[in-house]
Structures are given as C-alpha cells and as structure tokens.
Amino acid sequence: MKSVWISLLVVLFIWSAVSELSAAWLEHILTDSFSGAISIKLEDVDENGNMDILGAAWNSGISWWENGGGSFSMHTIDGGFSGAIFVESDDIDGDGDTDVVASSYGSDTIKWWENSGEEVFIGHLVSDSFAGVHSVYPGDLDGDNDIDLIAVSFDDELVCWFDNDGSENFTERIIAVGLGGPWTAYPGDIDGDGDLDVALACRLADEVSWFENDGSCNFTGHLVDGSFDGAHIVIIADLDDDGDEDIAATARDGDMIAWYENDGEQSFTRYIIADNYDWPTFISPADLDGDGDMDIACAAYNDDDVSWLENNGSMSFTMHHINTEFDGAIPVATGDISGDGRIDIASCAYNLNSVTWWENTDSTSSGEGVESGCSDTFRIVPNPSNGSFAIEYLIDESCLISADIYDVSGRLTLSFAEIANSGAHSIPVSELSVGVYLVQLAHGDDVSCRRVSVLR
C-alpha cells in the first residue's frame, strides 16, 4: 500500500474534480424578512475558512450572514442604505481584510464600508449623484496596486471608473458616454494584455460590447452584439477553457442567455444556451457537476426560477431547475458554502424577501469521498496558513505522485507530478491567493483530497 503526505498555502473555497455530481440540491432559507432582497455575493468576510453571504435589499440595506460551519448569524452593515441594488466586496483599503461596496439605485449613491479587521464596518461615500447607478465592481483598473471601482449610470448614459488615489479618495473618470441604458459593466482582461478591460451590457440599446484598456486607462469600444434584446447582465470568464476570456450575458427582454466565444483575437461568436427563460437576470459560471468544465448557474425574475445549465464538455448546455417557485429571483452566486468540496448556489427572491442557498448534496461526491484515502500520510502543513505552506507526503516505495489544486470554481490552479523515491517529501507552495482550495493527491490507484485555507 503506497501512502503520501502534503502541505500547502491557501484560503478560499474548494471543489473536487474526483467525481461527477448529479443535480441534488438541499434548500436552506437564511431569512424571509430581508425586504426587497436584490443582490448577493459569496465571500469569506471574517476569513475563517467558511464562505459567508453578503446581501443587499431595496428596503433593508446591506447585511452579511456569518457562516459558523453550518449555522448562520445575520449582521447588519448598513440598514439605512435604502434603494440598494448591488453589492460587491474586495480589500478596498489594502489593509488585508474584506471591505464592502454597494450601489443605491434609489438614491444615486455609491458607498463603501471599511472593515475594521473585526467585521465592524464604517461607511464612506464615493458618490451621491451618480444617476440611476446599477452595477459597481471593484478592480485595479489603472494597475497602481489599489482597488478602483467601475460603475454605470443608467440615467446619464455613461460608464465610469472611480480612481482610488491609494488613500481611498475616489475621482470619477469617464470610460464612455452616450450609451443606451447601460446596466452592467464588468472588469476583466479580455485581450490578455495584462490590464483590466470592461465588458458592458446596455438594456435600451440592446448591446453587448467591451472597452479595451490601452494600459493607461484610455478606452476603445468594440461592439460584440448589437441585437441582444434588453441586454442586462454581462460577465467575463474563460468558459470553453481555451486560455482566453469569453463573455456571457442575459437578455432581459429577449428571454435568453448567451455566451460569446473569443477566438483569441477578440472576435466573438454568439451561442444561445437558454431561451424562453422569462426575464433572465444574473448568471454565475462554476463547475457544478465536477466534470472539469464550466457550467452556469442562472436565475429568471418572471419565471421565479433558479436553475443551472449543464455543460456537456463541448459547450452544449442542458437546463436543470432547482426551484421554480422562487418568486422574483434576481441574483445568483456560486461557491462552496457547506465546506464539503462541492459547489453550492445562493440567490435572493425579491418578492419573498428571501435569502436562500441550495446545498449540492450529490452522493457521488460526498464529503467522505473528498477526504478519503491515505489520510495518515497526506498532510497540509500548516493548515490554515498565514503564509507559504508545503505539501508533505510519505511513500513506502517509488511511484508517480501527482498533486492538483482546485479553486472555488473547480478550476485547476496548480499542478505537480513527478516520480518520487520512497520516504518523506515536502513541496513548498506560495502562489495561491487568500481562500480555500482543494488539494487532490494521486499515487498509484489511490486518490486523496484535503481542503486547505490560506489566511491573510
């Protein structure tokens, strides 16, 4: 019997690629009194290795639900932030903890909340005159190592970025004006040149486009689709796993979800992956069935539906419904909330005032299976870690050893393989971001998996 050890550095959440999952979902209602629940973000707010849930509600402001390893406690960040429509998170002040940023469509306001380090939040105004604001996303747009903000003004027909001077003083700078109802601006490196570009969905113009950053925050617009009826939400992700960033979007009035394949030269081909889906809202890519490709979680407001689109590995998608009575479903987010190595789904129902998550419970990828095999000789030390860690393993005889590390979306992050002689081995790891990951160790016919948390 061959045996093995490992030790590594990590902190976020993890997904096993050992087995495929079927669509088995256990519903957990966190609250039905979050009035006008409208936006959600999964984030390890208190950095304890458990995925927490951030939420925004039109009438209830901004809150977060602390994950105590299966039980959740609600904490209000700002109950007076009325008209809230969008919530996100990042380390905005660069002090090593998670801050929160949100927008209020009702008051034309963008605000961020500074985390004291002990999850006590202090509010700071970015703008109270950004008319008809919807999405606000954090990102280092100018490459100066601080977090800027990218936002859209539906009423003033513009997309802007708010330049952080490094001391959290924000200056509004225009990316584009004269747009037809901009609704979502999403940052990502579409052309692969090392800086953040911006993908845009414009509801009134029925357009999906992207704005190329020249590296100095001068932006050039490129039309992707000029006939996407009621373009609503847009995201950037490498959906087909070919090494370049694709685009996916929802059409509010066209009742469809599409993805746009990037040929590597930023020429995009549209593929409709869901139609007759009444008022689709948010989408979230993740490997939900553990087969190594990107599926997509989705929600539809008028259909009261939360579902997922299964990718067959060739970018052909089949829809599986999770809840078709989730009245006024708007956001959807994916991550390992339960901590068992499977990707779960969370959403809000505006008309039910509900924040709910669905636990992925497929028996073919059980928690026991995730942690199985050679448990005595496969170690991650230290775990959790505040710095670099190592994979340590012990084997009885020479054999091929492979170690793969997967991130929260089930994407392979790091990989190691070599022929190792019998005895103890230690492999240092220091390239992973804060979060929780899954480490899968294979030797001979045996496979073992461990979760590892990397703390700041």
mmCIF file of N, CA and C in Angstrom, residues 154-217:
data_model
loop_
_atom_site.group_PDB
_atom_site.id
_atom_site.type_symbol
_atom_site.label_atom_id
_atom_site.label_comp_id
_atom_site.label_asym_id
_atom_site.label_seq_id
_atom_site.Cartn_x
_atom_site.Cartn_y
_atom_site.Cartn_z
ATOM 1 N N PHE A 154 -27.276 54.581 -15.481
ATOM 2 C CA PHE A 154 -28.344 54.319 -16.451
ATOM 3 C C PHE A 154 -28.961 55.631 -16.933
ATOM 4 N N ASP A 155 -29.221 56.553 -16.011
ATOM 5 C CA ASP A 155 -29.908 57.796 -16.361
ATOM 6 C C ASP A 155 -29.023 58.748 -17.165
ATOM 7 N N ASP A 156 -27.744 58.820 -16.840
ATOM 8 C CA ASP A 156 -26.836 59.740 -17.533
ATOM 9 C C ASP A 156 -26.116 59.082 -18.698
ATOM 10 N N GLU A 157 -26.426 57.819 -18.968
ATOM 11 C CA GLU A 157 -25.934 57.098 -20.137
ATOM 12 C C GLU A 157 -24.412 57.053 -20.208
ATOM 13 N N LEU A 158 -23.799 56.679 -19.091
ATOM 14 C CA LEU A 158 -22.343 56.606 -19.099
ATOM 15 C C LEU A 158 -21.831 55.471 -18.227
ATOM 16 N N VAL A 159 -20.614 55.064 -18.548
ATOM 17 C CA VAL A 159 -19.880 54.107 -17.720
ATOM 18 C C VAL A 159 -18.602 54.805 -17.269
ATOM 19 N N CYS A 160 -18.320 54.698 -15.981
ATOM 20 C CA CYS A 160 -17.191 55.403 -15.387
ATOM 21 C C CYS A 160 -16.359 54.461 -14.534
ATOM 22 N N TRP A 161 -15.157 54.938 -14.216
ATOM 23 C CA TRP A 161 -14.394 54.289 -13.159
ATOM 24 C C TRP A 161 -13.994 55.352 -12.151
ATOM 25 N N PHE A 162 -13.960 54.940 -10.904
ATOM 26 C CA PHE A 162 -13.602 55.828 -9.817
ATOM 27 C C PHE A 162 -12.186 55.477 -9.373
ATOM 28 N N ASP A 163 -11.284 56.402 -9.655
ATOM 29 C CA ASP A 163 -9.859 56.218 -9.449
ATOM 30 C C ASP A 163 -9.506 56.387 -7.971
ATOM 31 N N ASN A 164 -8.999 55.321 -7.374
ATOM 32 C CA ASN A 164 -8.543 55.340 -5.986
ATOM 33 C C ASN A 164 -7.112 55.867 -5.952
ATOM 34 N N ASP A 165 -6.874 56.927 -5.189
ATOM 35 C CA ASP A 165 -5.529 57.501 -5.127
ATOM 36 C C ASP A 165 -4.600 56.768 -4.174
ATOM 37 N N GLY A 166 -5.082 55.658 -3.602
ATOM 38 C CA GLY A 166 -4.289 54.894 -2.666
ATOM 39 C C GLY A 166 -4.640 55.199 -1.231
ATOM 40 N N SER A 167 -5.396 56.279 -1.042
ATOM 41 C CA SER A 167 -5.877 56.653 0.293
ATOM 42 C C SER A 167 -7.393 56.668 0.342
ATOM 43 N N GLU A 168 -7.994 55.975 -0.642
ATOM 44 C CA GLU A 168 -9.431 55.816 -0.734
ATOM 45 C C GLU A 168 -10.155 57.137 -0.978
ATOM 46 N N ASN A 169 -9.468 58.046 -1.671
ATOM 47 C CA ASN A 169 -10.120 59.215 -2.246
ATOM 48 C C ASN A 169 -10.388 58.875 -3.707
ATOM 49 N N PHE A 170 -11.641 58.937 -4.124
ATOM 50 C CA PHE A 170 -12.031 58.453 -5.444
ATOM 51 C C PHE A 170 -12.357 59.610 -6.385
ATOM 52 N N THR A 171 -11.790 59.555 -7.587
ATOM 53 C CA THR A 171 -12.040 60.550 -8.623
ATOM 54 C C THR A 171 -12.770 59.888 -9.778
ATOM 55 N N GLU A 172 -13.901 60.445 -10.152
ATOM 56 C CA GLU A 172 -14.701 59.884 -11.241
ATOM 57 C C GLU A 172 -14.049 60.168 -12.589
ATOM 58 N N ARG A 173 -13.874 59.110 -13.382
ATOM 59 C CA ARG A 173 -13.293 59.239 -14.718
ATOM 60 C C ARG A 173 -14.164 58.477 -15.712
ATOM 61 N N ILE A 174 -14.405 59.078 -16.861
ATOM 62 C CA ILE A 174 -15.349 58.539 -17.838
ATOM 63 C C ILE A 174 -14.670 57.523 -18.753
ATOM 64 N N ILE A 175 -15.329 56.393 -18.920
ATOM 65 C CA ILE A 175 -14.912 55.397 -19.903
ATOM 66 C C ILE A 175 -15.654 55.614 -21.219
ATOM 67 N N ALA A 176 -16.967 55.827 -21.148
ATOM 68 C CA ALA A 176 -17.764 56.053 -22.357
ATOM 69 C C ALA A 176 -19.038 56.807 -21.983
ATOM 70 N N VAL A 177 -19.537 57.625 -22.903
ATOM 71 C CA VAL A 177 -20.767 58.401 -22.706
ATOM 72 C C VAL A 177 -21.707 58.167 -23.888
ATOM 73 N N GLY A 178 -22.968 58.604 -23.733
ATOM 74 C CA GLY A 178 -23.933 58.490 -24.813
ATOM 75 C C GLY A 178 -24.386 57.068 -25.067
ATOM 76 N N LEU A 179 -24.401 56.259 -24.008
ATOM 77 C CA LEU A 179 -24.779 54.851 -24.130
ATOM 78 C C LEU A 179 -26.279 54.681 -23.927
ATOM 79 N N GLY A 180 -26.836 53.659 -24.516
ATOM 80 C CA GLY A 180 -28.273 53.423 -24.431
ATOM 81 C C GLY A 180 -28.653 52.542 -23.262
ATOM 82 N N GLY A 181 -28.794 53.146 -22.096
ATOM 83 C CA GLY A 181 -29.236 52.402 -20.922
ATOM 84 C C GLY A 181 -28.226 51.411 -20.394
ATOM 85 N N PRO A 182 -27.005 51.848 -20.082
ATOM 86 C CA PRO A 182 -26.013 50.910 -19.531
ATOM 87 C C PRO A 182 -26.490 50.333 -18.207
ATOM 88 N N TRP A 183 -26.306 49.020 -18.027
ATOM 89 C CA TRP A 183 -26.824 48.356 -16.831
ATOM 90 C C TRP A 183 -25.738 47.594 -16.074
ATOM 91 N N THR A 184 -24.813 46.978 -16.777
ATOM 92 C CA THR A 184 -23.741 46.244 -16.112
ATOM 93 C C THR A 184 -22.419 46.488 -16.817
ATOM 94 N N ALA A 185 -21.392 46.849 -16.030
ATOM 95 C CA ALA A 185 -20.021 46.971 -16.531
ATOM 96 C C ALA A 185 -19.138 46.059 -15.691
ATOM 97 N N TYR A 186 -18.504 45.093 -16.337
ATOM 98 C CA TYR A 186 -17.790 44.019 -15.646
ATOM 99 C C TYR A 186 -16.321 44.032 -16.052
ATOM 100 N N PRO A 187 -15.392 44.095 -15.090
ATOM 101 C CA PRO A 187 -13.967 44.154 -15.426
ATOM 102 C C PRO A 187 -13.354 42.789 -15.675
ATOM 103 N N GLY A 188 -12.403 42.744 -16.597
ATOM 104 C CA GLY A 188 -11.667 41.512 -16.893
ATOM 105 C C GLY A 188 -10.688 41.758 -18.024
ATOM 106 N N ASP A 189 -9.679 40.920 -18.127
ATOM 107 C CA ASP A 189 -8.643 41.094 -19.150
ATOM 108 C C ASP A 189 -9.047 40.348 -20.415
ATOM 109 N N ILE A 190 -9.868 40.988 -21.224
ATOM 110 C CA ILE A 190 -10.439 40.342 -22.404
ATOM 111 C C ILE A 190 -9.398 40.084 -23.480
ATOM 112 N N ASP A 191 -8.457 41.007 -23.661
ATOM 113 C CA ASP A 191 -7.467 40.846 -24.727
ATOM 114 C C ASP A 191 -6.155 40.243 -24.246
ATOM 115 N N GLY A 192 -6.088 39.868 -22.969
ATOM 116 C CA GLY A 192 -4.935 39.149 -22.453
ATOM 117 C C GLY A 192 -3.643 39.934 -22.437
ATOM 118 N N ASP A 193 -3.724 41.258 -22.314
ATOM 119 C CA ASP A 193 -2.510 42.075 -22.322
ATOM 120 C C ASP A 193 -2.070 42.502 -20.929
ATOM 121 N N GLY A 194 -2.738 41.978 -19.891
ATOM 122 C CA GLY A 194 -2.292 42.228 -18.538
ATOM 123 C C GLY A 194 -2.982 43.340 -17.808
ATOM 124 N N ASP A 195 -3.883 44.066 -18.470
ATOM 125 C CA ASP A 195 -4.663 45.085 -17.771
ATOM 126 C C ASP A 195 -6.146 44.754 -17.850
ATOM 127 N N LEU A 196 -6.941 45.445 -17.044
ATOM 128 C CA LEU A 196 -8.373 45.176 -16.999
ATOM 129 C C LEU A 196 -9.116 45.982 -18.054
ATOM 130 N N ASP A 197 -9.867 45.266 -18.885
ATOM 131 C CA ASP A 197 -10.813 45.877 -19.808
ATOM 132 C C ASP A 197 -12.183 45.855 -19.145
ATOM 133 N N VAL A 198 -13.209 46.300 -19.851
ATOM 134 C CA VAL A 198 -14.556 46.361 -19.285
ATOM 135 C C VAL A 198 -15.560 45.831 -20.306
ATOM 136 N N ALA A 199 -16.350 44.831 -19.922
ATOM 137 C CA ALA A 199 -17.478 44.379 -20.736
ATOM 138 C C ALA A 199 -18.725 45.120 -20.285
ATOM 139 N N LEU A 200 -19.613 45.413 -21.223
ATOM 140 C CA LEU A 200 -20.763 46.265 -20.929
ATOM 141 C C LEU A 200 -22.038 45.696 -21.534
ATOM 142 N N ALA A 201 -23.129 45.747 -20.759
ATOM 143 C CA ALA A 201 -24.466 45.429 -21.257
ATOM 144 C C ALA A 201 -25.320 46.690 -21.197
ATOM 145 N N CYS A 202 -25.933 47.047 -22.330
ATOM 146 C CA CYS A 202 -26.797 48.227 -22.417
ATOM 147 C C CYS A 202 -28.214 47.791 -22.735
ATOM 148 N N ARG A 203 -29.124 47.990 -21.788
ATOM 149 C CA ARG A 203 -30.500 47.499 -21.914
ATOM 150 C C ARG A 203 -31.271 48.166 -23.032
ATOM 151 N N LEU A 204 -31.204 49.491 -23.122
ATOM 152 C CA LEU A 204 -32.017 50.203 -24.104
ATOM 153 C C LEU A 204 -31.453 50.083 -25.514
ATOM 154 N N ALA A 205 -30.145 49.981 -25.628
ATOM 155 C CA ALA A 205 -29.512 49.853 -26.941
ATOM 156 C C ALA A 205 -29.453 48.404 -27.411
ATOM 157 N N ASP A 206 -29.805 47.455 -26.520
ATOM 158 C CA ASP A 206 -29.740 46.022 -26.845
ATOM 159 C C ASP A 206 -28.331 45.599 -27.253
ATOM 160 N N GLU A 207 -27.341 46.145 -26.558
ATOM 161 C CA GLU A 207 -25.957 45.920 -26.959
ATOM 162 C C GLU A 207 -25.129 45.231 -25.873
ATOM 163 N N VAL A 208 -24.256 44.343 -26.341
ATOM 164 C CA VAL A 208 -23.149 43.827 -25.542
ATOM 165 C C VAL A 208 -21.870 44.311 -26.216
ATOM 166 N N SER A 209 -20.993 44.914 -25.433
ATOM 167 C CA SER A 209 -19.771 45.465 -26.004
ATOM 168 C C SER A 209 -18.636 45.311 -25.004
ATOM 169 N N TRP A 210 -17.433 45.671 -25.439
ATOM 170 C CA TRP A 210 -16.323 45.710 -24.490
ATOM 171 C C TRP A 210 -15.427 46.895 -24.812
ATOM 172 N N PHE A 211 -14.793 47.395 -23.759
ATOM 173 C CA PHE A 211 -13.959 48.577 -23.882
ATOM 174 C C PHE A 211 -12.521 48.192 -23.544
ATOM 175 N N GLU A 212 -11.674 48.348 -24.544
ATOM 176 C CA GLU A 212 -10.278 47.944 -24.458
ATOM 177 C C GLU A 212 -9.457 49.003 -23.735
ATOM 178 N N ASN A 213 -8.765 48.571 -22.707
ATOM 179 C CA ASN A 213 -7.871 49.423 -21.935
ATOM 180 C C ASN A 213 -6.479 49.365 -22.568
ATOM 181 N N ASP A 214 -5.915 50.519 -22.915
ATOM 182 C CA ASP A 214 -4.594 50.528 -23.540
ATOM 183 C C ASP A 214 -3.457 50.409 -22.526
ATOM 184 N N GLY A 215 -3.823 50.242 -21.237
ATOM 185 C CA GLY A 215 -2.823 50.163 -20.182
ATOM 186 C C GLY A 215 -2.674 51.455 -19.423
ATOM 187 N N SER A 216 -3.208 52.533 -20.005
ATOM 188 C CA SER A 216 -3.181 53.849 -19.356
ATOM 189 C C SER A 216 -4.588 54.369 -19.117
ATOM 190 N N CYS A 217 -5.543 53.462 -19.141
ATOM 191 C CA CYS A 217 -6.954 53.788 -18.919
ATOM 192 C C CYS A 217 -7.521 54.727 -19.976
#
